[in-house]
PDB file of C-alpha atoms and ligand atoms in Angstrom:
ATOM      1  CA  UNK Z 247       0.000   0.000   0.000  1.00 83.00           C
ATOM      2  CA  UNK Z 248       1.385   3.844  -1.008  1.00 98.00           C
ATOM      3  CA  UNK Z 249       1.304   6.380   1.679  1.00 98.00           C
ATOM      4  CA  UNK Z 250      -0.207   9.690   1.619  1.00 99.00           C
ATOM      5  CA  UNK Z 251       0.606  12.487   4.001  1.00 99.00           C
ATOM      6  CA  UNK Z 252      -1.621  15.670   3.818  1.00 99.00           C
ATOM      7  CA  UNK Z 253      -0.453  18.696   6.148  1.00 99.00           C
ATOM      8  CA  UNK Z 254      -3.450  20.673   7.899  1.00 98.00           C
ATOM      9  CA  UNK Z 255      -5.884  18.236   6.675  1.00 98.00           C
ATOM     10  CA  UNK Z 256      -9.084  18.305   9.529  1.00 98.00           C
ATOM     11  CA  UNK Z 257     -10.767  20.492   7.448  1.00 96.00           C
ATOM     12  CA  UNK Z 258     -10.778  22.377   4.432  1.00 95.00           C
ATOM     13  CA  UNK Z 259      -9.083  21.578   1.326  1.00 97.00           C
ATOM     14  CA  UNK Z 260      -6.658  19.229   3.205  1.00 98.00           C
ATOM     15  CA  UNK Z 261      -9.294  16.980   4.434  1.00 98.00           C
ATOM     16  CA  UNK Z 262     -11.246  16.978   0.504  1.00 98.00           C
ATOM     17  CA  UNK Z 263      -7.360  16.042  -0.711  1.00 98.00           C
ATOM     18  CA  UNK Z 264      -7.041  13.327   1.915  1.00 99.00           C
ATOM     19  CA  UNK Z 265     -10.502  11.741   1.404  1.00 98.00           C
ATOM     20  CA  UNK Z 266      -9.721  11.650  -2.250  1.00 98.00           C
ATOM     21  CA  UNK Z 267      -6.660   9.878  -2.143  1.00 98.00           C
ATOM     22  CA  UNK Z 268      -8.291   7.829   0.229  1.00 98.00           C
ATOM     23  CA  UNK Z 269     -10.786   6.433  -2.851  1.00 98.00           C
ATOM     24  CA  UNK Z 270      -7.862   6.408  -4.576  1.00 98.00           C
ATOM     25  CA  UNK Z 271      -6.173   3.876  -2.527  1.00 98.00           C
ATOM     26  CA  UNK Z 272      -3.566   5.508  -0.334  1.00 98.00           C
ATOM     27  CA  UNK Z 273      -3.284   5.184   3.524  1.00 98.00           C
ATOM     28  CA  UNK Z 274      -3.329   8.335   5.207  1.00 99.00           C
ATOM     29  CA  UNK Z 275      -1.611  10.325   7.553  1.00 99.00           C
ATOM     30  CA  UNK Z 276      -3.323  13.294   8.615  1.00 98.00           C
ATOM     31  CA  UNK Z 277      -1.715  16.158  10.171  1.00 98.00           C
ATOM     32  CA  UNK Z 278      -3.300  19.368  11.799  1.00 98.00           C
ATOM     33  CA  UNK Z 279      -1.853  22.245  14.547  1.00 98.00           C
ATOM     34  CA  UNK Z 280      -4.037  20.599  17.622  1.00 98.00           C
ATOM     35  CA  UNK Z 281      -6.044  17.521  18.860  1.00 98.00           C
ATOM     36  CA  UNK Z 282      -8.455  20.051  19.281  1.00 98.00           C
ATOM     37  CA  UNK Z 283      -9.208  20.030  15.310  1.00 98.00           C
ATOM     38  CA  UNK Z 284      -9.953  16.468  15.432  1.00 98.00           C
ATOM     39  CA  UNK Z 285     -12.576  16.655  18.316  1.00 98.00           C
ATOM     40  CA  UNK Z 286     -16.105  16.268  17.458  1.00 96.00           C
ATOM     41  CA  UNK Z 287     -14.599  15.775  13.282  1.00 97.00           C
ATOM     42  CA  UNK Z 288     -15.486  12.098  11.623  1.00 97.00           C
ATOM     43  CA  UNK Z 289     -12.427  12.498   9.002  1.00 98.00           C
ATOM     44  CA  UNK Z 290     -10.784   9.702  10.269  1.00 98.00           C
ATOM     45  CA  UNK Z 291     -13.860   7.908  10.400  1.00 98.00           C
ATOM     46  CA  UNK Z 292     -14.588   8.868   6.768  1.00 98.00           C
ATOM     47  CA  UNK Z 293     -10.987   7.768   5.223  1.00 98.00           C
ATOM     48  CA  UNK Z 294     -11.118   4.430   7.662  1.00 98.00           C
ATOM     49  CA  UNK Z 295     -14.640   3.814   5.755  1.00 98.00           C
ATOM     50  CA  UNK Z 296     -12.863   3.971   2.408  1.00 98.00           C
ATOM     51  CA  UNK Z 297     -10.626   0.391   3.721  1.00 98.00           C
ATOM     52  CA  UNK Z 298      -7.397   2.294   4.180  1.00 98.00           C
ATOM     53  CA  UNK Z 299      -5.635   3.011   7.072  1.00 98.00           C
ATOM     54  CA  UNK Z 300      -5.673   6.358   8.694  1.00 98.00           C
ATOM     55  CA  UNK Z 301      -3.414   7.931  11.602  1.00 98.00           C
ATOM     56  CA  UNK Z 302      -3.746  11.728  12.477  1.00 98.00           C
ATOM     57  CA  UNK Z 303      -0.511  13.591  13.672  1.00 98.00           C
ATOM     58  CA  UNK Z 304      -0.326  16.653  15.508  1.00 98.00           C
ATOM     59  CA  UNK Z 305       2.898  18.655  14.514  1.00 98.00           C
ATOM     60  CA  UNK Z 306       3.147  22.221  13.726  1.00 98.00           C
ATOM     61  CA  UNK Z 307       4.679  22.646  10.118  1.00 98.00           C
ATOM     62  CA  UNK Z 308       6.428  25.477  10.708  1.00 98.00           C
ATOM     63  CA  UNK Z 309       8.257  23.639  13.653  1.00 98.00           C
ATOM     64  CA  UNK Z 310      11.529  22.311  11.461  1.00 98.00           C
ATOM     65  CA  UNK Z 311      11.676  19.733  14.720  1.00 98.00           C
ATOM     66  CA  UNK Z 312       7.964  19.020  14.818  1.00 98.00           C
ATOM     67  CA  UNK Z 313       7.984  17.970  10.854  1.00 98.00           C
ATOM     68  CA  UNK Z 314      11.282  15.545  11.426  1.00 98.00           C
ATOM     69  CA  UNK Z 315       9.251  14.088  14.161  1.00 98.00           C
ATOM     70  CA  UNK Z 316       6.125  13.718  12.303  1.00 98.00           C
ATOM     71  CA  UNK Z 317       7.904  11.998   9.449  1.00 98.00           C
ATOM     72  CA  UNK Z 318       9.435   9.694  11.573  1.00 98.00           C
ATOM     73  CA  UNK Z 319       6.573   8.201  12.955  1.00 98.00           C
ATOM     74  CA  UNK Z 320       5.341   8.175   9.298  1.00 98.00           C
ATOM     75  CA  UNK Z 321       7.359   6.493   8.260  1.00 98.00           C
ATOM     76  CA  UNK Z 322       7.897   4.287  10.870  1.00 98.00           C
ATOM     77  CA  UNK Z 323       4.170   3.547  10.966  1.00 98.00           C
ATOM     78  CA  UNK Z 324       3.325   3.100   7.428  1.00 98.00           C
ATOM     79  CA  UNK Z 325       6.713   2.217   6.122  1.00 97.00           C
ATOM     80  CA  UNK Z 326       6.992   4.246   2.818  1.00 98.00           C
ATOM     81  CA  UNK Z 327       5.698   7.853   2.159  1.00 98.00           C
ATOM     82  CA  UNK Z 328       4.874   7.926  -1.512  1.00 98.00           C
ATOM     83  CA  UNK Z 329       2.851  11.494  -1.680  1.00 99.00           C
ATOM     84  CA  UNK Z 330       3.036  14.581   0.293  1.00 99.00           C
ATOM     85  CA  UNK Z 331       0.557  17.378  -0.070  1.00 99.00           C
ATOM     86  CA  UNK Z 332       1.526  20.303   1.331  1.00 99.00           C
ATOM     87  CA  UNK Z 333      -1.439  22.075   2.358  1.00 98.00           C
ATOM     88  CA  UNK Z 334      -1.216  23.831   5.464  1.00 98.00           C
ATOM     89  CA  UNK Z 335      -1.799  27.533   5.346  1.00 98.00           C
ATOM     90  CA  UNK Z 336      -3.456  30.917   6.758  1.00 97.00           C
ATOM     91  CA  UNK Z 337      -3.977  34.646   6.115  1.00 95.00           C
ATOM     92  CA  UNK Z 338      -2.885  37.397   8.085  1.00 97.00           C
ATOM     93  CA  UNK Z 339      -4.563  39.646   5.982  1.00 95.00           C
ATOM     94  CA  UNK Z 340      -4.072  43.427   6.060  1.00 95.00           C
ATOM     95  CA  UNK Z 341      -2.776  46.392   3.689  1.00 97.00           C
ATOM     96  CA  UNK Z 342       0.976  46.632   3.632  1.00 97.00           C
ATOM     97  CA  UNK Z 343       0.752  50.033   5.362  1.00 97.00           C
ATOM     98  CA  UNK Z 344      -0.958  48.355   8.677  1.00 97.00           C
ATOM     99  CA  UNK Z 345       0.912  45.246   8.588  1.00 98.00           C
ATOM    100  CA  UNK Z 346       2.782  44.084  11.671  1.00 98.00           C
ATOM    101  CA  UNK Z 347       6.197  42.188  11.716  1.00 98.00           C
ATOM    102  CA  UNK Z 348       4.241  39.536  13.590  1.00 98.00           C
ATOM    103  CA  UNK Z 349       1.427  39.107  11.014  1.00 98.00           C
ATOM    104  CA  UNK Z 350       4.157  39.106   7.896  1.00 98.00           C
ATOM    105  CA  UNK Z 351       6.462  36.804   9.889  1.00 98.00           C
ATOM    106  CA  UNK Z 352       3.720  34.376  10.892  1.00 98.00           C
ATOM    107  CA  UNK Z 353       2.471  33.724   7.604  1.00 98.00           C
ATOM    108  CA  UNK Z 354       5.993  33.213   5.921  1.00 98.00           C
ATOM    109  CA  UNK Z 355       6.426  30.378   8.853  1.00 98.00           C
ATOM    110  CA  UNK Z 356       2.885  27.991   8.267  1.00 98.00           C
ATOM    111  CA  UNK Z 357       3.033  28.941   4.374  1.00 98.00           C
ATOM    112  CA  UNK Z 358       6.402  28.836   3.103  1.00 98.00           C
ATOM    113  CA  UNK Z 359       8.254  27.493   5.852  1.00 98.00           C
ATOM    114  CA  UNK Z 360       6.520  24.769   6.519  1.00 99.00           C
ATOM    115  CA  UNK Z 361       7.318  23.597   2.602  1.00 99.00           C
ATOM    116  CA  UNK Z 362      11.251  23.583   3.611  1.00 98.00           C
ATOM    117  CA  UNK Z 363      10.497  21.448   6.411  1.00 98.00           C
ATOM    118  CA  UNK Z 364       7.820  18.746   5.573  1.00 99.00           C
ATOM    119  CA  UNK Z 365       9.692  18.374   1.659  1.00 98.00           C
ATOM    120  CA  UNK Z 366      13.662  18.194   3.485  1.00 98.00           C
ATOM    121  CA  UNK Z 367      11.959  15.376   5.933  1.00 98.00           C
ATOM    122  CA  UNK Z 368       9.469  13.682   3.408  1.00 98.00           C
ATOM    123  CA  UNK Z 369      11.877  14.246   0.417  1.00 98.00           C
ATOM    124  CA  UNK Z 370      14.486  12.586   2.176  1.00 98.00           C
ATOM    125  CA  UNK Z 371      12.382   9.464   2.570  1.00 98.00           C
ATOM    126  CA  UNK Z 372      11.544   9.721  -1.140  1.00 98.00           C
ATOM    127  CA  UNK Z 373      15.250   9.833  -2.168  1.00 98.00           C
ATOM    128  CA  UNK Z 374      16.188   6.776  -0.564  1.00 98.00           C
ATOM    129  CA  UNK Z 375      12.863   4.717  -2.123  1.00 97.00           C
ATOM    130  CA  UNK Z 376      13.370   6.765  -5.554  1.00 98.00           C
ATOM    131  CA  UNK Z 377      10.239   7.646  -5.888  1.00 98.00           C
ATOM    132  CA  UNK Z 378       7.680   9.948  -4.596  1.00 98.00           C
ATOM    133  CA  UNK Z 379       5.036  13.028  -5.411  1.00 98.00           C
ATOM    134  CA  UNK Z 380       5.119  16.048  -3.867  1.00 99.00           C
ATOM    135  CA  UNK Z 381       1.990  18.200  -4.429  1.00 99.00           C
ATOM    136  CA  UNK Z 382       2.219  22.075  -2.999  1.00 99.00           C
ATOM    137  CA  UNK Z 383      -0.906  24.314  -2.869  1.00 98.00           C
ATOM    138  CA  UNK Z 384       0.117  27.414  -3.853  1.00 98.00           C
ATOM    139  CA  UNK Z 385      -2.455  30.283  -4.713  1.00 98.00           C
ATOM    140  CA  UNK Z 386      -3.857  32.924  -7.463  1.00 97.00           C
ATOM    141  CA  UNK Z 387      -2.335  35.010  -4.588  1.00 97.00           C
ATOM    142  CA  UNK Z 388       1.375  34.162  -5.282  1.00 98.00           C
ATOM    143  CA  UNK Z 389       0.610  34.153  -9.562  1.00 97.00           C
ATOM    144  CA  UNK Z 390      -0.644  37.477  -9.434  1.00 95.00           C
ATOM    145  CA  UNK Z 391      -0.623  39.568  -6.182  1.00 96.00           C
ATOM    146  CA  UNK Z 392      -3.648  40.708  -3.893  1.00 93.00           C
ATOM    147  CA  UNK Z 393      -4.340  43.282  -2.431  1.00 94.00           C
ATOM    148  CA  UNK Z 394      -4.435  43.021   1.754  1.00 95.00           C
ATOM    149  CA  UNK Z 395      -2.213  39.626   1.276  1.00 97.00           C
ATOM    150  CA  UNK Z 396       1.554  40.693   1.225  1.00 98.00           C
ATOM    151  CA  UNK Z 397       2.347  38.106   3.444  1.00 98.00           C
ATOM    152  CA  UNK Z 398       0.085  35.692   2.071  1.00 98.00           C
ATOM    153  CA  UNK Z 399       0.827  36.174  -1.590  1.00 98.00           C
ATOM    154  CA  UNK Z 400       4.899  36.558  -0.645  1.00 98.00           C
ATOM    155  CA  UNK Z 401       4.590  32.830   0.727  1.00 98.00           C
ATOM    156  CA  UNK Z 402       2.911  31.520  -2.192  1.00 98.00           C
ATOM    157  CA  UNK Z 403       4.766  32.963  -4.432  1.00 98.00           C
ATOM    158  CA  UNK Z 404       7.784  30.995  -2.549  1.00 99.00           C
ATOM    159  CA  UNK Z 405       6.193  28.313  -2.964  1.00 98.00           C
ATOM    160  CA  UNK Z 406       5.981  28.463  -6.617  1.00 98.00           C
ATOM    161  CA  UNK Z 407      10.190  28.880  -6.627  1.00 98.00           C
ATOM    162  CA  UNK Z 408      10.238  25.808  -4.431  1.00 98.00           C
ATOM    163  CA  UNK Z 409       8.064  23.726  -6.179  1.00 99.00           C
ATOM    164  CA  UNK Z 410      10.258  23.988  -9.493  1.00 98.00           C
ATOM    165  CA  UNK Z 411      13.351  24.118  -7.273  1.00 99.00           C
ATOM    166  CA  UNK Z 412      12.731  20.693  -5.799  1.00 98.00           C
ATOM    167  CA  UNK Z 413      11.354  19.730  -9.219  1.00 99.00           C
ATOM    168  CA  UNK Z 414      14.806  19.901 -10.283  1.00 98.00           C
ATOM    169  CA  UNK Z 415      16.558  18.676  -7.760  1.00 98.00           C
ATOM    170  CA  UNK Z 416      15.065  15.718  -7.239  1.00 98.00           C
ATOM    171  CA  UNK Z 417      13.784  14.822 -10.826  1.00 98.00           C
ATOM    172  CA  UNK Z 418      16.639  12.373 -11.024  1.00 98.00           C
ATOM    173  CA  UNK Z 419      15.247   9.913  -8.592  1.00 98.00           C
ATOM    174  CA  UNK Z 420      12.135   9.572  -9.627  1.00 98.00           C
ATOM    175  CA  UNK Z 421      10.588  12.342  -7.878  1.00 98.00           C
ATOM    176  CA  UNK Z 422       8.424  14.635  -8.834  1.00 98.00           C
ATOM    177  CA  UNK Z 423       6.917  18.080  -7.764  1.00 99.00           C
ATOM    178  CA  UNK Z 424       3.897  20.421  -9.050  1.00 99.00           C
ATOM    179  CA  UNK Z 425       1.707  23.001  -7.411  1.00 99.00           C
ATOM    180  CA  UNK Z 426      -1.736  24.081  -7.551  1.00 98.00           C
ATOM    181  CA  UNK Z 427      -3.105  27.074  -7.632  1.00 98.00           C
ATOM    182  CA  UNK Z 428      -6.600  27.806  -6.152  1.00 97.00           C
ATOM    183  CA  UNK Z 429      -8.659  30.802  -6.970  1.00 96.00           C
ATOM    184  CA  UNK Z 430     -11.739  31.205  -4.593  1.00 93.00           C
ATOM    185  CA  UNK Z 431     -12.718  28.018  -2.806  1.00 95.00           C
ATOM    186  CA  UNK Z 432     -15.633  27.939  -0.580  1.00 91.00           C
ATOM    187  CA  UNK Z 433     -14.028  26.958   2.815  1.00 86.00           C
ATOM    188  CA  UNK Z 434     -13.462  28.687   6.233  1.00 79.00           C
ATOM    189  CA  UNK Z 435     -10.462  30.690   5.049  1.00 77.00           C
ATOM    190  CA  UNK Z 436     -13.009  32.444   2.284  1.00 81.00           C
ATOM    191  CA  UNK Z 437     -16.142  32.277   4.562  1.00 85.00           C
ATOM    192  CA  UNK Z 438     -14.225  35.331   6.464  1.00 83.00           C
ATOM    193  CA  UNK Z 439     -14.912  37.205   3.578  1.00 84.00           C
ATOM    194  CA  UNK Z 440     -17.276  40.062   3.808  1.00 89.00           C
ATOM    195  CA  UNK Z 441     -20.775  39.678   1.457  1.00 91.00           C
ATOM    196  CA  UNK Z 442     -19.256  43.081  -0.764  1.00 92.00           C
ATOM    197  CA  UNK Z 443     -16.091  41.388  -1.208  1.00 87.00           C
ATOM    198  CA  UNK Z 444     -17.601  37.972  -1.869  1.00 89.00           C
ATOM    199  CA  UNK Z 445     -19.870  39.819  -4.532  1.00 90.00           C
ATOM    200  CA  UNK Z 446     -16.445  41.490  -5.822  1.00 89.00           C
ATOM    201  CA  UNK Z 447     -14.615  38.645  -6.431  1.00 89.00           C
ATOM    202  CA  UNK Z 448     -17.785  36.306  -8.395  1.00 93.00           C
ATOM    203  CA  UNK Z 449     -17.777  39.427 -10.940  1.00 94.00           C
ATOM    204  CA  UNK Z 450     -14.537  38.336 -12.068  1.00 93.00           C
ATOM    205  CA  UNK Z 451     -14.626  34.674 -11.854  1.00 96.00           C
ATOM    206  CA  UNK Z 452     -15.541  33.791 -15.535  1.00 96.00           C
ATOM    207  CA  UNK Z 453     -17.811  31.204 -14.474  1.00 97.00           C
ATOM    208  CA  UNK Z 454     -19.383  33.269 -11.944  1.00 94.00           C
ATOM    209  CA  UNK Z 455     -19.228  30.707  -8.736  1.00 94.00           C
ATOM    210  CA  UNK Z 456     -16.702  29.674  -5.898  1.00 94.00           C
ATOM    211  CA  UNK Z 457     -14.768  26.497  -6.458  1.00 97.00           C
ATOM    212  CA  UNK Z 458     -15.390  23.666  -4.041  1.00 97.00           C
ATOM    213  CA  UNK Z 459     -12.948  21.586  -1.902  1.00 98.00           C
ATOM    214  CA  UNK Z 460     -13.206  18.527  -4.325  1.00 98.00           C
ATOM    215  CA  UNK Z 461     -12.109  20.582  -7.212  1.00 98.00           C
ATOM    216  CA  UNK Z 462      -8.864  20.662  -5.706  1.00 98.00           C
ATOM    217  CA  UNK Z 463      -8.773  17.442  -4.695  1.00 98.00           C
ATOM    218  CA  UNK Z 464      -9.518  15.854  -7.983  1.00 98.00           C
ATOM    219  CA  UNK Z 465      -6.234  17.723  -9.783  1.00 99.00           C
ATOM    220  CA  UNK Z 466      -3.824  16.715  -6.376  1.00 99.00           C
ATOM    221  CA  UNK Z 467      -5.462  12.837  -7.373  1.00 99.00           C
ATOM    222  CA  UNK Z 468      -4.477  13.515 -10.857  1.00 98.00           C
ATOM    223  CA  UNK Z 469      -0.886  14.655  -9.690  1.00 98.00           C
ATOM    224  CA  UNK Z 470      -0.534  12.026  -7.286  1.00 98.00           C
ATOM    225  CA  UNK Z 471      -1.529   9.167 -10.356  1.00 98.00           C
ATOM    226  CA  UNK Z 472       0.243   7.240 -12.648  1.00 96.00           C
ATOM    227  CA  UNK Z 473      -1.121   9.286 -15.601  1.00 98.00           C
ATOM    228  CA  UNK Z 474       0.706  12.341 -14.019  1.00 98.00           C
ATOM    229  CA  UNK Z 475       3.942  10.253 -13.904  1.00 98.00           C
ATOM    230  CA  UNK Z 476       5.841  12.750 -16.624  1.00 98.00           C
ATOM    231  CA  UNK Z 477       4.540  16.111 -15.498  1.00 98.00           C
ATOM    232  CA  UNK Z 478       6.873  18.012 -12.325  1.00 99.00           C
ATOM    233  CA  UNK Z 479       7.613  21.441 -12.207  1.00 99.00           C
ATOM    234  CA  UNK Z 480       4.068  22.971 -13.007  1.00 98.00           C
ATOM    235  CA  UNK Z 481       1.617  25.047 -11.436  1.00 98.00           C
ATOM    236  CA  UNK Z 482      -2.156  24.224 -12.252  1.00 98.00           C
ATOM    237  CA  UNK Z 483      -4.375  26.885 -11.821  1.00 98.00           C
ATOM    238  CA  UNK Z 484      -7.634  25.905 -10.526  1.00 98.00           C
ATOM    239  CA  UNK Z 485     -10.207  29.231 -10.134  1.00 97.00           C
ATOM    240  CA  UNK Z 486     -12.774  28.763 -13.029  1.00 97.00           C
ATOM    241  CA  UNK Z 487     -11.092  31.432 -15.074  1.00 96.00           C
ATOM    242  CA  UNK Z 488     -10.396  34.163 -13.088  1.00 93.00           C
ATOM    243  CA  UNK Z 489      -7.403  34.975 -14.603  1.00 80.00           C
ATOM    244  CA  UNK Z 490      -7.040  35.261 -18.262  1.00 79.00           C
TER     245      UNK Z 490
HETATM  246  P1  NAD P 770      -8.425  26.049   6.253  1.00 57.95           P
HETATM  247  O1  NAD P 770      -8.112  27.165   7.199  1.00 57.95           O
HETATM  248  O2  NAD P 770      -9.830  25.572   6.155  1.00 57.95           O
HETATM  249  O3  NAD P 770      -7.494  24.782   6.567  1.00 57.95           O
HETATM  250  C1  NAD P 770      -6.130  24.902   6.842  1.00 57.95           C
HETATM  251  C2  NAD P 770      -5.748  23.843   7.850  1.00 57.95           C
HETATM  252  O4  NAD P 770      -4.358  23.998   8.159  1.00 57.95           O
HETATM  253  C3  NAD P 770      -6.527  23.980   9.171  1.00 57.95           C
HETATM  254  O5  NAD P 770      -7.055  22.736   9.561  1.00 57.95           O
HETATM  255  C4  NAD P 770      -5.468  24.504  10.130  1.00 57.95           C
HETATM  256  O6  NAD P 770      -5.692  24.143  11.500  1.00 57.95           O
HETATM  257  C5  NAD P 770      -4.204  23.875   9.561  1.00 57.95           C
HETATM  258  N1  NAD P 770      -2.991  24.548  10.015  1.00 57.95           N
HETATM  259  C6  NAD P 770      -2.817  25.893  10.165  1.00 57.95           C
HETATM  260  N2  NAD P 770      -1.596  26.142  10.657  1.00 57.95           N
HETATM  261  C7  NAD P 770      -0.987  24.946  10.822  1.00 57.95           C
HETATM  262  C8  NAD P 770       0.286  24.552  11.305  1.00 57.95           C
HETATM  263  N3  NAD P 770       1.184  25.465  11.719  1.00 57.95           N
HETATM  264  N4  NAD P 770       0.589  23.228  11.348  1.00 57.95           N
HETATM  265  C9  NAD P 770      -0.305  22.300  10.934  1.00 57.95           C
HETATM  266  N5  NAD P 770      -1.532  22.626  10.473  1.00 57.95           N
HETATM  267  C10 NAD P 770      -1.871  23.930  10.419  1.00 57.95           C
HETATM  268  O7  NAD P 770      -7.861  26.520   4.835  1.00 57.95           O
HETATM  269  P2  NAD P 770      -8.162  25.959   3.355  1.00 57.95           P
HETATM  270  O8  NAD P 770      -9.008  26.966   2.681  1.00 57.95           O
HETATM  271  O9  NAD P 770      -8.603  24.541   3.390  1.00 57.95           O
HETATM  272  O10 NAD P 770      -6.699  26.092   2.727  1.00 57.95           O
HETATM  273  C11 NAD P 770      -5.843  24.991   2.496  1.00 57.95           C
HETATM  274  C12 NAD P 770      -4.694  25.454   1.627  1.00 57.95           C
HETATM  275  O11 NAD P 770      -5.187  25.939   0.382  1.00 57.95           O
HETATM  276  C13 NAD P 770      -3.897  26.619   2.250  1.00 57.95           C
HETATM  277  O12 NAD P 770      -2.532  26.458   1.962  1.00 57.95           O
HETATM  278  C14 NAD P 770      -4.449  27.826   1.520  1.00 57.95           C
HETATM  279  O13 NAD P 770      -3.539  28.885   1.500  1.00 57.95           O
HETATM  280  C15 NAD P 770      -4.699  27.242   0.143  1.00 57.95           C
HETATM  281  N6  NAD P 770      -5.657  28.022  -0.644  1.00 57.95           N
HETATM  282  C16 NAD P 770      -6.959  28.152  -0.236  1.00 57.95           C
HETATM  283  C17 NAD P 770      -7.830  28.908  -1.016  1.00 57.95           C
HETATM  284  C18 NAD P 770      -9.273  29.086  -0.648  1.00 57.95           C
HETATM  285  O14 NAD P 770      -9.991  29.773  -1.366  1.00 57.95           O
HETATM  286  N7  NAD P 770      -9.768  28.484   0.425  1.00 57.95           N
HETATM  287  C19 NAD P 770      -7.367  29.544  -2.178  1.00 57.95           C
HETATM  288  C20 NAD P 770      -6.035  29.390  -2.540  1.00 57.95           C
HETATM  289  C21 NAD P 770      -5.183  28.613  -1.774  1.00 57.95           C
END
């Protein structure tokens, strides 16, 4: 059995990637900040159902410690680690002029970070098995800028240097690395959104709705697949055209 770790994957995005590749086959190791985000969820419950195994592990990705430790018992649990999705993220958000050092600085460490840590860990696991996937979920945010989301959009924009970085790198053994790029996905990161900027944002979506959690999840399945086996380096943008 192949072994799929998703970071920050109670809810969200992470928990529509982890359920997917749970129909798809993989065991799963869930990760998320605090137990407290697995209290009163059914995730595990909901992967178990699909006849894989499922573990949750509580690191902090933007611990470099935390994410050797978590690996560890990955691997030492499941044996190989054959995916990793890093998902984890938040938003600070505020206009450059008001930022603080803490919000920029924050952001930087669970967004970008985080990717240094969970791929040096993973990827070394990878290396030795030559073979692996790497999916990182980057954002329209680090393509194109936003206002209210220097730090956000800084990260994600890292992310897109790593992801063809480690593309590179580790293309020899078998390994390979994309990113996707969400738009507007209906979760509790956009749910903070106020009803004008909601309304704001469907006016230039070209098809004029939010994305959902499995829309992400099907292109991480597709990246994770066999029939992705010759693609590494890319970013997939996944917001119903709302940049052209
Ligand atoms: P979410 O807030 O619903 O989920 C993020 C998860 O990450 C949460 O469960 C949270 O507890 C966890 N997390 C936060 N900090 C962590 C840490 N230090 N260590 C471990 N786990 C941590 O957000 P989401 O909307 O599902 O976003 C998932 C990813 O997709 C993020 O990287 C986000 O930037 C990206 N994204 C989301 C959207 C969107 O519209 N929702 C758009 C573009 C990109």
């Amino acid at each position: 059995m192949a072994t799929a770790i998703i970071t920050g994957s109670a809810r969200g995005i992470g928990a529509a990637i982890a359920l997917r590749l749970a129909k798809d086959g993989f065991d799963i190791a869930l990760n998320d900040i605090s137990e407290a985000m697995f209290e009163n969820n059914d995730i595990v419950e909901q992967i178990k159902a699909e006849g894989v195994m499922c573990e949750y592990f509580i690191a902090d990705v933007s611990n470099y410690a935390d994410c050797e430790r978590f690996v560890k018992e990955v691997k030492a649990k499941f044996g190989t680690i054959d995916v990793l999705v890093n998902n984890a993220g938040i938003t600070r958000d505020g206009l450059l002029a008001r930022m603080s050092e803490e919000n920029f600085d924050t952001v930087i460490a669970v967004n970008q970070k985080s990717v240094f840590n969970m791929t040096k860990h993973a990827g070394s696991v990878m290396m030795k098995q030559k073979s692996g996937r790497i999916v990182n979920l980057s954002s329209v945010a680090g393509l194109h800028g936003n206002p209210g989301q220097f730090n956000y959009s800084a990260s994600k924009a890292a992310i897109i240097g790593m992801t063809k970085t480690v593309a590179k790198e580790l293309g020899s053994r078998g390994i390979t690395c994309n990113a996707v790029a969400p738009g507007f996905i209906k979760t509790p990161m956009t749910d903070k959104l106020t009803d004008a900027q909601k309304e704001k944002i469907l006016q230039v979506i070209a098809m004029r709705r939010y994305g959902t959690v499995e829309e992400i999840a099907g292109v991480v399945s597709f990246l994770a697949s066999k029939d992705a086996s010759y693609v590494t380096g890319q970013v997939i943008e996944i917001s119903g055209g709302l940049s052209m």
